[in-house]
PDB file of C-alpha atoms and ligand atoms in Angstrom:
ATOM      1  CA  MET A   1      -0.308  -0.031  -0.117  1.00 58.00           C
ATOM      2  CA  PRO A   2       1.504   3.654  -0.992  1.00 65.00           C
ATOM      3  CA  ASP A   3       2.523   5.732   2.239  1.00 72.00           C
ATOM      4  CA  SER A   4       0.034   8.304   1.062  1.00 82.00           C
ATOM      5  CA  MET A   5      -2.865   5.741   1.111  1.00 77.00           C
ATOM      6  CA  ILE A   6      -4.980   6.730   4.269  1.00 81.00           C
ATOM      7  CA  PHE A   7      -8.526   5.343   3.350  1.00 83.00           C
ATOM      8  CA  GLN A   8      -9.367   2.436   0.990  1.00 85.00           C
ATOM      9  CA  ARG A   9     -12.571   0.853   0.207  1.00 90.00           C
ATOM     10  CA  THR A  10     -12.689  -2.348   3.089  1.00 96.00           C
ATOM     11  CA  LYS A  11     -12.183  -6.118   1.733  1.00 97.00           C
ATOM     12  CA  GLY A  12     -15.382  -6.439   4.080  1.00 98.00           C
ATOM     13  CA  LEU A  13     -17.583  -5.244   1.012  1.00 98.00           C
ATOM     14  CA  THR A  14     -18.123  -6.533  -2.410  1.00 97.00           C
ATOM     15  CA  ASP A  15     -17.788  -4.364  -5.293  1.00 96.00           C
ATOM     16  CA  ALA A  16     -21.668  -4.353  -6.146  1.00 96.00           C
ATOM     17  CA  GLU A  17     -22.719  -0.652  -5.915  1.00 95.00           C
ATOM     18  CA  PHE A  18     -24.832   0.289  -3.265  1.00 95.00           C
ATOM     19  CA  THR A  19     -28.882   0.637  -4.080  1.00 94.00           C
ATOM     20  CA  TYR A  20     -29.505   3.104  -1.432  1.00 97.00           C
ATOM     21  CA  CYS A  21     -30.627   6.668  -2.386  1.00 96.00           C
ATOM     22  CA  PRO A  22     -27.929   9.339  -2.051  1.00 95.00           C
ATOM     23  CA  GLY A  23     -27.691  10.757   1.649  1.00 95.00           C
ATOM     24  CA  CYS A  24     -28.990   7.615   2.914  1.00 97.00           C
ATOM     25  CA  THR A  25     -26.780   6.442   6.016  1.00 98.00           C
ATOM     26  CA  HIS A  26     -27.088   2.752   5.605  1.00 98.00           C
ATOM     27  CA  GLY A  27     -24.012   2.850   3.073  1.00 97.00           C
ATOM     28  CA  ILE A  28     -21.911   4.242   6.341  1.00 97.00           C
ATOM     29  CA  ILE A  29     -23.522   1.385   8.583  1.00 98.00           C
ATOM     30  CA  HIS A  30     -22.515  -1.079   6.029  1.00 98.00           C
ATOM     31  CA  ARG A  31     -18.732   0.225   6.019  1.00 97.00           C
ATOM     32  CA  LEU A  32     -18.360   0.039   9.799  1.00 98.00           C
ATOM     33  CA  VAL A  33     -19.660  -3.217   9.876  1.00 98.00           C
ATOM     34  CA  ALA A  34     -17.643  -4.832   7.289  1.00 98.00           C
ATOM     35  CA  GLU A  35     -14.538  -2.863   8.459  1.00 98.00           C
ATOM     36  CA  VAL A  36     -14.703  -4.018  11.815  1.00 98.00           C
ATOM     37  CA  LEU A  37     -15.142  -7.818  10.716  1.00 98.00           C
ATOM     38  CA  VAL A  38     -11.740  -7.249   8.764  1.00 98.00           C
ATOM     39  CA  GLU A  39     -10.092  -5.490  11.551  1.00 97.00           C
ATOM     40  CA  LEU A  40     -11.274  -8.632  13.985  1.00 98.00           C
ATOM     41  CA  ASN A  41     -10.446 -11.253  11.373  1.00 97.00           C
ATOM     42  CA  GLN A  42     -13.750 -12.371  11.284  1.00 97.00           C
ATOM     43  CA  LEU A  43     -14.828 -11.820   7.669  1.00 97.00           C
ATOM     44  CA  GLU A  44     -14.546 -15.592   6.741  1.00 96.00           C
ATOM     45  CA  ASP A  45     -16.157 -16.719   9.609  1.00 96.00           C
ATOM     46  CA  ALA A  46     -19.331 -14.031   9.591  1.00 98.00           C
ATOM     47  CA  ILE A  47     -22.699 -14.625   8.916  1.00 98.00           C
ATOM     48  CA  GLY A  48     -24.955 -12.140   8.351  1.00 98.00           C
ATOM     49  CA  ILE A  49     -28.840 -11.989   8.358  1.00 98.00           C
ATOM     50  CA  ALA A  50     -30.403  -9.466   5.833  1.00 97.00           C
ATOM     51  CA  SER A  51     -33.664  -8.513   6.924  1.00 96.00           C
ATOM     52  CA  VAL A  52     -36.694  -6.803   5.145  1.00 97.00           C
ATOM     53  CA  GLY A  53     -36.566  -3.096   4.251  1.00 96.00           C
ATOM     54  CA  CYS A  54     -34.098  -1.068   2.208  1.00 96.00           C
ATOM     55  CA  SER A  55     -31.332  -3.066   3.284  1.00 94.00           C
ATOM     56  CA  VAL A  56     -32.924  -6.195   1.749  1.00 94.00           C
ATOM     57  CA  MET A  57     -30.158  -6.350  -0.581  1.00 92.00           C
ATOM     58  CA  ALA A  58     -27.151  -6.483   2.510  1.00 96.00           C
ATOM     59  CA  TYR A  59     -26.533  -9.934   1.019  1.00 95.00           C
ATOM     60  CA  ASP A  60     -24.968  -8.236  -2.312  1.00 96.00           C
ATOM     61  CA  PHE A  61     -22.937  -5.735  -0.413  1.00 98.00           C
ATOM     62  CA  PHE A  62     -21.249  -7.662   2.523  1.00 98.00           C
ATOM     63  CA  ASN A  63     -18.528  -9.832   1.561  1.00 98.00           C
ATOM     64  CA  CYS A  64     -19.385 -12.630   3.847  1.00 98.00           C
ATOM     65  CA  ASP A  65     -21.891 -15.509   4.168  1.00 98.00           C
ATOM     66  CA  MET A  66     -25.587 -13.936   4.158  1.00 98.00           C
ATOM     67  CA  GLN A  67     -29.016 -15.390   4.929  1.00 98.00           C
ATOM     68  CA  GLN A  68     -31.957 -13.469   3.968  1.00 97.00           C
ATOM     69  CA  ALA A  69     -34.988 -13.811   6.462  1.00 98.00           C
ATOM     70  CA  ALA A  70     -38.567 -13.238   6.142  1.00 98.00           C
ATOM     71  CA  HIS A  71     -39.706  -9.761   7.919  1.00 98.00           C
ATOM     72  CA  GLY A  72     -38.991  -9.430  11.338  1.00 98.00           C
ATOM     73  CA  ARG A  73     -37.697 -12.730  11.597  1.00 98.00           C
ATOM     74  CA  ALA A  74     -34.162 -12.355  11.494  1.00 98.00           C
ATOM     75  CA  PRO A  75     -33.248 -12.874  15.269  1.00 98.00           C
ATOM     76  CA  ALA A  76     -34.659 -16.547  15.025  1.00 98.00           C
ATOM     77  CA  VAL A  77     -32.629 -17.437  11.759  1.00 98.00           C
ATOM     78  CA  ALA A  78     -30.024 -15.971  13.465  1.00 98.00           C
ATOM     79  CA  THR A  79     -30.345 -18.395  16.354  1.00 98.00           C
ATOM     80  CA  GLY A  80     -30.556 -21.148  14.077  1.00 98.00           C
ATOM     81  CA  ILE A  81     -27.558 -20.580  12.376  1.00 98.00           C
ATOM     82  CA  LYS A  82     -25.448 -19.551  15.471  1.00 98.00           C
ATOM     83  CA  ARG A  83     -26.627 -22.682  17.386  1.00 98.00           C
ATOM     84  CA  CYS A  84     -25.456 -24.983  14.351  1.00 98.00           C
ATOM     85  CA  LEU A  85     -22.350 -23.271  14.152  1.00 98.00           C
ATOM     86  CA  PRO A  86     -21.534 -21.498  17.616  1.00 98.00           C
ATOM     87  CA  ASN A  87     -17.836 -20.406  16.487  1.00 97.00           C
ATOM     88  CA  ASN A  88     -18.994 -17.995  13.745  1.00 98.00           C
ATOM     89  CA  ILE A  89     -20.128 -14.548  14.241  1.00 98.00           C
ATOM     90  CA  VAL A  90     -23.491 -14.331  13.582  1.00 98.00           C
ATOM     91  CA  PHE A  91     -25.177 -10.783  12.896  1.00 98.00           C
ATOM     92  CA  THR A  92     -28.885  -9.437  11.859  1.00 98.00           C
ATOM     93  CA  TYR A  93     -28.993  -6.249  10.253  1.00 98.00           C
ATOM     94  CA  GLN A  94     -32.385  -4.771  10.586  1.00 98.00           C
ATOM     95  CA  GLY A  95     -34.569  -1.764  10.223  1.00 98.00           C
ATOM     96  CA  ASP A  96     -36.955  -0.292  12.398  1.00 98.00           C
ATOM     97  CA  GLY A  97     -40.011  -1.361  10.893  1.00 97.00           C
ATOM     98  CA  ASP A  98     -38.443  -4.778  10.631  1.00 98.00           C
ATOM     99  CA  LEU A  99     -37.109  -4.953  14.243  1.00 98.00           C
ATOM    100  CA  ALA A 100     -39.819  -2.739  16.172  1.00 98.00           C
ATOM    101  CA  SER A 101     -43.069  -3.837  14.372  1.00 97.00           C
ATOM    102  CA  ILE A 102     -43.539  -6.992  12.919  1.00 97.00           C
ATOM    103  CA  GLY A 103     -40.418  -8.330  14.415  1.00 98.00           C
ATOM    104  CA  ALA A 104     -40.897  -7.100  18.091  1.00 98.00           C
ATOM    105  CA  GLY A 105     -41.449 -10.389  19.230  1.00 97.00           C
ATOM    106  CA  GLU A 106     -38.184 -12.207  18.099  1.00 98.00           C
ATOM    107  CA  VAL A 107     -35.863  -9.863  19.138  1.00 98.00           C
ATOM    108  CA  VAL A 108     -37.480  -9.728  22.728  1.00 98.00           C
ATOM    109  CA  HIS A 109     -37.198 -13.367  22.937  1.00 98.00           C
ATOM    110  CA  ALA A 110     -33.804 -13.771  21.405  1.00 98.00           C
ATOM    111  CA  ALA A 111     -32.537 -11.376  24.201  1.00 98.00           C
ATOM    112  CA  HIS A 112     -34.328 -13.460  26.839  1.00 98.00           C
ATOM    113  CA  ARG A 113     -32.806 -16.444  25.665  1.00 98.00           C
ATOM    114  CA  SER A 114     -29.313 -14.497  25.367  1.00 98.00           C
ATOM    115  CA  GLU A 115     -28.695 -15.719  22.410  1.00 98.00           C
ATOM    116  CA  ASN A 116     -25.149 -15.222  21.297  1.00 98.00           C
ATOM    117  CA  ILE A 117     -25.748 -12.979  18.439  1.00 98.00           C
ATOM    118  CA  THR A 118     -25.328  -9.473  17.670  1.00 98.00           C
ATOM    119  CA  ILE A 119     -27.965  -7.450  16.070  1.00 98.00           C
ATOM    120  CA  ILE A 120     -27.467  -4.129  14.289  1.00 98.00           C
ATOM    121  CA  PHE A 121     -30.406  -2.060  14.453  1.00 98.00           C
ATOM    122  CA  VAL A 122     -30.821   0.753  12.202  1.00 98.00           C
ATOM    123  CA  ASN A 123     -33.759   3.240  13.340  1.00 98.00           C
ATOM    124  CA  ASN A 124     -34.500   5.878  10.893  1.00 98.00           C
ATOM    125  CA  ALA A 125     -37.825   6.271  12.508  1.00 98.00           C
ATOM    126  CA  ILE A 126     -39.993   5.209   9.170  1.00 98.00           C
ATOM    127  CA  TYR A 127     -40.372   2.520   6.834  1.00 98.00           C
ATOM    128  CA  GLY A 128     -38.340   3.515   4.056  1.00 96.00           C
ATOM    129  CA  MET A 129     -38.341   0.882   1.175  1.00 96.00           C
ATOM    130  CA  THR A 130     -42.240   1.081   1.142  1.00 97.00           C
ATOM    131  CA  GLY A 131     -42.689   4.799   0.738  1.00 96.00           C
ATOM    132  CA  GLY A 132     -42.042   6.324   3.965  1.00 97.00           C
ATOM    133  CA  GLN A 133     -45.041   5.075   6.082  1.00 98.00           C
ATOM    134  CA  MET A 134     -44.780   5.558  10.267  1.00 98.00           C
ATOM    135  CA  ALA A 135     -43.006   2.860  12.058  1.00 98.00           C
ATOM    136  CA  PRO A 136     -43.360   2.235  15.710  1.00 98.00           C
ATOM    137  CA  THR A 137     -40.265   4.406  16.125  1.00 98.00           C
ATOM    138  CA  THR A 138     -41.606   7.749  14.335  1.00 98.00           C
ATOM    139  CA  LEU A 139     -41.579  10.619  16.568  1.00 98.00           C
ATOM    140  CA  ILE A 140     -44.690  12.484  17.893  1.00 98.00           C
ATOM    141  CA  GLY A 141     -45.559  15.174  15.250  1.00 98.00           C
ATOM    142  CA  GLN A 142     -43.370  13.646  12.687  1.00 98.00           C
ATOM    143  CA  LYS A 143     -44.981  13.506   9.237  1.00 97.00           C
ATOM    144  CA  THR A 144     -44.987  10.363   6.990  1.00 97.00           C
ATOM    145  CA  THR A 145     -47.238   9.325   4.349  1.00 97.00           C
ATOM    146  CA  THR A 146     -49.645   7.909   6.852  1.00 97.00           C
ATOM    147  CA  SER A 147     -49.705  10.569   9.288  1.00 97.00           C
ATOM    148  CA  PRO A 148     -49.614  13.478   6.884  1.00 97.00           C
ATOM    149  CA  TYR A 149     -50.426  15.889  10.172  1.00 97.00           C
ATOM    150  CA  GLY A 150     -47.792  14.568  11.974  1.00 98.00           C
ATOM    151  CA  ARG A 151     -47.952  11.327  14.224  1.00 98.00           C
ATOM    152  CA  LYS A 152     -50.493  11.786  17.157  1.00 98.00           C
ATOM    153  CA  LYS A 153     -49.945  10.262  20.569  1.00 98.00           C
ATOM    154  CA  GLU A 154     -53.793   9.884  21.148  1.00 98.00           C
ATOM    155  CA  GLU A 155     -53.586   7.559  18.220  1.00 96.00           C
ATOM    156  CA  THR A 156     -50.755   5.658  17.941  1.00 97.00           C
ATOM    157  CA  GLY A 157     -49.108   5.808  21.312  1.00 98.00           C
ATOM    158  CA  ASP A 158     -45.370   6.734  21.986  1.00 98.00           C
ATOM    159  CA  PRO A 159     -42.771   5.611  19.685  1.00 98.00           C
ATOM    160  CA  ILE A 160     -40.953   2.696  21.061  1.00 98.00           C
ATOM    161  CA  ARG A 161     -37.355   2.793  22.697  1.00 98.00           C
ATOM    162  CA  VAL A 162     -36.043  -0.229  21.883  1.00 98.00           C
ATOM    163  CA  SER A 163     -32.538  -0.431  23.527  1.00 98.00           C
ATOM    164  CA  GLU A 164     -34.220   0.872  27.066  1.00 98.00           C
ATOM    165  CA  MET A 165     -36.573  -1.976  26.707  1.00 98.00           C
ATOM    166  CA  LEU A 166     -34.226  -4.563  25.698  1.00 98.00           C
ATOM    167  CA  ALA A 167     -31.904  -3.355  28.591  1.00 98.00           C
ATOM    168  CA  THR A 168     -34.576  -4.297  31.056  1.00 98.00           C
ATOM    169  CA  ILE A 169     -34.125  -8.133  29.944  1.00 98.00           C
ATOM    170  CA  PRO A 170     -31.301 -10.267  32.276  1.00 97.00           C
ATOM    171  CA  GLY A 171     -30.434 -12.148  29.016  1.00 98.00           C
ATOM    172  CA  ALA A 172     -29.523  -8.994  26.883  1.00 98.00           C
ATOM    173  CA  THR A 173     -25.516  -8.498  27.676  1.00 98.00           C
ATOM    174  CA  TYR A 174     -24.662  -5.091  25.615  1.00 98.00           C
ATOM    175  CA  ILE A 175     -26.980  -2.671  24.726  1.00 98.00           C
ATOM    176  CA  GLU A 176     -25.896   0.427  23.143  1.00 98.00           C
ATOM    177  CA  ARG A 177     -27.430   3.705  20.958  1.00 98.00           C
ATOM    178  CA  VAL A 178     -25.366   5.474  18.441  1.00 98.00           C
ATOM    179  CA  SER A 179     -25.808   7.711  15.745  1.00 98.00           C
ATOM    180  CA  VAL A 180     -24.173   8.651  12.329  1.00 98.00           C
ATOM    181  CA  HIS A 181     -24.948  12.220  12.075  1.00 98.00           C
ATOM    182  CA  ASN A 182     -21.169  13.257  12.038  1.00 98.00           C
ATOM    183  CA  PRO A 183     -17.940  11.772  11.461  1.00 97.00           C
ATOM    184  CA  ALA A 184     -17.238  11.699  15.657  1.00 98.00           C
ATOM    185  CA  HIS A 185     -20.053   9.924  15.994  1.00 98.00           C
ATOM    186  CA  VAL A 186     -19.709   7.313  12.992  1.00 98.00           C
ATOM    187  CA  ARG A 187     -16.384   6.848  14.834  1.00 97.00           C
ATOM    188  CA  LYS A 188     -18.102   6.038  18.258  1.00 98.00           C
ATOM    189  CA  THR A 189     -20.652   3.726  16.004  1.00 98.00           C
ATOM    190  CA  LYS A 190     -17.791   1.853  14.771  1.00 98.00           C
ATOM    191  CA  LYS A 191     -16.277   1.234  18.422  1.00 98.00           C
ATOM    192  CA  ALA A 192     -19.840   0.055  19.622  1.00 98.00           C
ATOM    193  CA  ILE A 193     -20.190  -2.615  16.793  1.00 98.00           C
ATOM    194  CA  LYS A 194     -16.581  -3.737  17.272  1.00 98.00           C
ATOM    195  CA  LYS A 195     -17.736  -4.461  21.263  1.00 98.00           C
ATOM    196  CA  ALA A 196     -20.676  -6.045  20.428  1.00 98.00           C
ATOM    197  CA  PHE A 197     -18.445  -8.420  17.985  1.00 98.00           C
ATOM    198  CA  GLN A 198     -15.728  -8.682  20.349  1.00 98.00           C
ATOM    199  CA  TYR A 199     -18.407  -9.721  23.310  1.00 98.00           C
ATOM    200  CA  GLN A 200     -20.093 -12.205  20.636  1.00 98.00           C
ATOM    201  CA  GLN A 201     -16.313 -13.746  20.217  1.00 98.00           C
ATOM    202  CA  GLU A 202     -16.313 -14.101  23.886  1.00 97.00           C
ATOM    203  CA  LYS A 203     -19.499 -16.056  24.199  1.00 98.00           C
ATOM    204  CA  ARG A 204     -20.811 -13.315  26.293  1.00 98.00           C
ATOM    205  CA  GLY A 205     -24.486 -13.500  24.993  1.00 98.00           C
ATOM    206  CA  PHE A 206     -27.112 -11.388  23.403  1.00 98.00           C
ATOM    207  CA  THR A 207     -25.360  -7.922  21.950  1.00 98.00           C
ATOM    208  CA  MET A 208     -26.897  -5.276  20.291  1.00 98.00           C
ATOM    209  CA  VAL A 209     -26.195  -1.877  18.590  1.00 98.00           C
ATOM    210  CA  GLU A 210     -28.967   0.584  17.694  1.00 98.00           C
ATOM    211  CA  ILE A 211     -27.921   2.784  15.280  1.00 98.00           C
ATOM    212  CA  LEU A 212     -29.749   6.295  14.764  1.00 98.00           C
ATOM    213  CA  SER A 213     -29.963   6.833  10.978  1.00 98.00           C
ATOM    214  CA  THR A 214     -31.158   9.077   8.313  1.00 98.00           C
ATOM    215  CA  CYS A 215     -33.468   8.593   5.547  1.00 98.00           C
ATOM    216  CA  ASN A 216     -33.849  11.864   3.906  1.00 97.00           C
ATOM    217  CA  VAL A 217     -35.837  10.776   0.858  1.00 97.00           C
ATOM    218  CA  GLY A 218     -38.630   9.592   3.057  1.00 97.00           C
ATOM    219  CA  TRP A 219     -38.175  12.396   5.327  1.00 97.00           C
ATOM    220  CA  GLY A 220     -38.431  14.983   2.584  1.00 96.00           C
ATOM    221  CA  MET A 221     -35.300  16.576   3.261  1.00 96.00           C
ATOM    222  CA  SER A 222     -31.923  16.759   1.624  1.00 97.00           C
ATOM    223  CA  PRO A 223     -29.017  14.762   3.028  1.00 97.00           C
ATOM    224  CA  LEU A 224     -27.586  17.476   5.182  1.00 98.00           C
ATOM    225  CA  ASP A 225     -30.878  18.941   6.412  1.00 98.00           C
ATOM    226  CA  ALA A 226     -31.650  15.240   7.511  1.00 98.00           C
ATOM    227  CA  LEU A 227     -28.504  15.180   9.623  1.00 98.00           C
ATOM    228  CA  ASP A 228     -29.674  18.129  11.342  1.00 98.00           C
ATOM    229  CA  TRP A 229     -33.008  16.855  11.970  1.00 98.00           C
ATOM    230  CA  LEU A 230     -31.713  13.633  13.411  1.00 98.00           C
ATOM    231  CA  GLU A 231     -29.585  15.380  15.856  1.00 98.00           C
ATOM    232  CA  GLU A 232     -32.090  17.809  16.940  1.00 98.00           C
ATOM    233  CA  ASN A 233     -35.096  15.598  16.886  1.00 98.00           C
ATOM    234  CA  MET A 234     -33.987  12.055  17.367  1.00 98.00           C
ATOM    235  CA  ILE A 235     -31.420  12.414  19.876  1.00 98.00           C
ATOM    236  CA  PRO A 236     -33.370  14.113  22.526  1.00 98.00           C
ATOM    237  CA  TYR A 237     -36.150  11.100  22.442  1.00 98.00           C
ATOM    238  CA  TYR A 238     -33.488   8.639  21.773  1.00 98.00           C
ATOM    239  CA  PRO A 239     -30.701   9.340  24.073  1.00 98.00           C
ATOM    240  CA  LEU A 240     -27.274   8.113  22.869  1.00 98.00           C
ATOM    241  CA  GLY A 241     -25.431   5.924  25.077  1.00 98.00           C
ATOM    242  CA  VAL A 242     -24.705   2.455  26.846  1.00 98.00           C
ATOM    243  CA  TYR A 243     -28.072   0.913  28.150  1.00 98.00           C
ATOM    244  CA  LYS A 244     -26.225  -2.154  29.561  1.00 98.00           C
ATOM    245  CA  ASP A 245     -22.961  -3.687  29.468  1.00 98.00           C
ATOM    246  CA  LYS A 246     -23.040  -6.566  31.899  1.00 97.00           C
ATOM    247  CA  VAL A 247     -19.314  -7.524  31.216  1.00 95.00           C
ATOM    248  CA  LYS A 248     -18.406  -4.112  32.741  1.00 94.00           C
ATOM    249  CA  GLU A 249     -20.734  -4.288  35.422  1.00 94.00           C
ATOM    250  CA  GLU A 250     -19.741  -7.837  36.727  1.00 90.00           C
ATOM    251  CA  GLY A 251     -16.017  -6.826  35.739  1.00 88.00           C
ATOM    252  CA  ARG A 252     -14.386  -8.806  32.939  1.00 72.00           C
ATOM    253  CA  GLN A 253     -12.911 -11.986  33.419  1.00 66.00           C
TER     254      GLN A 253
HETATM  255  C1  TPP B   1     -44.705  -9.815   5.905  1.00 72.88           C
HETATM  256  C2  TPP B   1     -44.504  -8.503   4.920  1.00 72.88           C
HETATM  257  N1  TPP B   1     -45.198  -7.423   5.603  1.00 72.88           N
HETATM  258  C3  TPP B   1     -44.946  -6.393   5.216  1.00 72.88           C
HETATM  259  C4  TPP B   1     -44.080  -6.089   4.158  1.00 72.88           C
HETATM  260  C5  TPP B   1     -43.713  -4.767   3.424  1.00 72.88           C
HETATM  261  N2  TPP B   1     -42.679  -4.065   4.031  1.00 72.88           N
HETATM  262  C6  TPP B   1     -41.461  -4.219   3.467  1.00 72.88           C
HETATM  263  S1  TPP B   1     -40.278  -3.261   3.654  1.00 72.88           S
HETATM  264  C7  TPP B   1     -40.944  -2.816   5.310  1.00 72.88           C
HETATM  265  C8  TPP B   1     -40.538  -1.916   5.861  1.00 72.88           C
HETATM  266  C9  TPP B   1     -39.158  -1.877   6.185  1.00 72.88           C
HETATM  267  O1  TPP B   1     -38.790  -0.368   7.165  1.00 72.88           O
HETATM  268  P1  TPP B   1     -37.569  -0.618   8.112  1.00 72.88           P
HETATM  269  O2  TPP B   1     -37.447  -1.925   8.730  1.00 72.88           O
HETATM  270  O3  TPP B   1     -37.690   0.470   8.955  1.00 72.88           O
HETATM  271  O4  TPP B   1     -36.235  -0.521   6.998  1.00 72.88           O
HETATM  272  P2  TPP B   1     -35.630   0.530   6.080  1.00 72.88           P
HETATM  273  O5  TPP B   1     -36.559   0.140   4.599  1.00 72.88           O
HETATM  274  O6  TPP B   1     -36.298   2.115   6.686  1.00 72.88           O
HETATM  275  O7  TPP B   1     -34.288   0.830   5.966  1.00 72.88           O
HETATM  276  C10 TPP B   1     -42.624  -3.351   4.859  1.00 72.88           C
HETATM  277  C11 TPP B   1     -43.695  -3.035   5.917  1.00 72.88           C
HETATM  278  C12 TPP B   1     -43.145  -7.434   3.825  1.00 72.88           C
HETATM  279  N3  TPP B   1     -41.953  -7.220   2.711  1.00 72.88           N
HETATM  280  N4  TPP B   1     -43.325  -8.624   4.308  1.00 72.88           N
END
């Protein structure tokens, strides 16, 4: 590698061009997951579970073995694969429509069983792929195609805070919420993903990294405005931080 080269495409991604809209942060998150797999020397042994949503074609992008799951069922598929291949790194990659709505039961039970898998949970507060409908994580007042006057608490209740909910489950080992709205937070996100995979390597049990993400097209904004909107609106309702780190709490052995 020439001395001047400070950045190059990770081998953890294939050469396929992303199908995401310009400005979408799925691409950044893909790169982080892929870089971590390479850095941990786990690319050859990793198995990712693609869910249903904009990232449905993640199997084309990650340069490791991939399996497609039905909508919301990725944690169940990951469970089966991990139990057959306990020494492989197994992760799901799920949106908030997939994980927090149709798949809410799957993830809760996987956490209760403390399955030794890692959930990469991409929360963009909307159903992106299907045209920007309201998701369980859509903020109060947020306009979507199915809440054109803004989400109303009286009609649909409060947005679900998945990290806080899963952190109450004894089987959950590590739960952290991060964001990719600026470079400093992208770096923090990578650290969180790495920690989750390292805990999985150490057979510590269920880990999830929730990543606040943008859907500038679904939100009807420019990519830059969407990053600002995330910071100003999502982070106050979805505070960043470590919600559970059982390994740290119990003292690393
Ligand atoms: C059983 C079933 N129900 C509904 C759908 C339609 N559907 C496809 S993607 C999607 C929502 C995905 O949203 P999210 O998980 O937030 O991911 P994003 O597209 O925003 O990345 C829905 C409802 C489906 N494919 N299968």
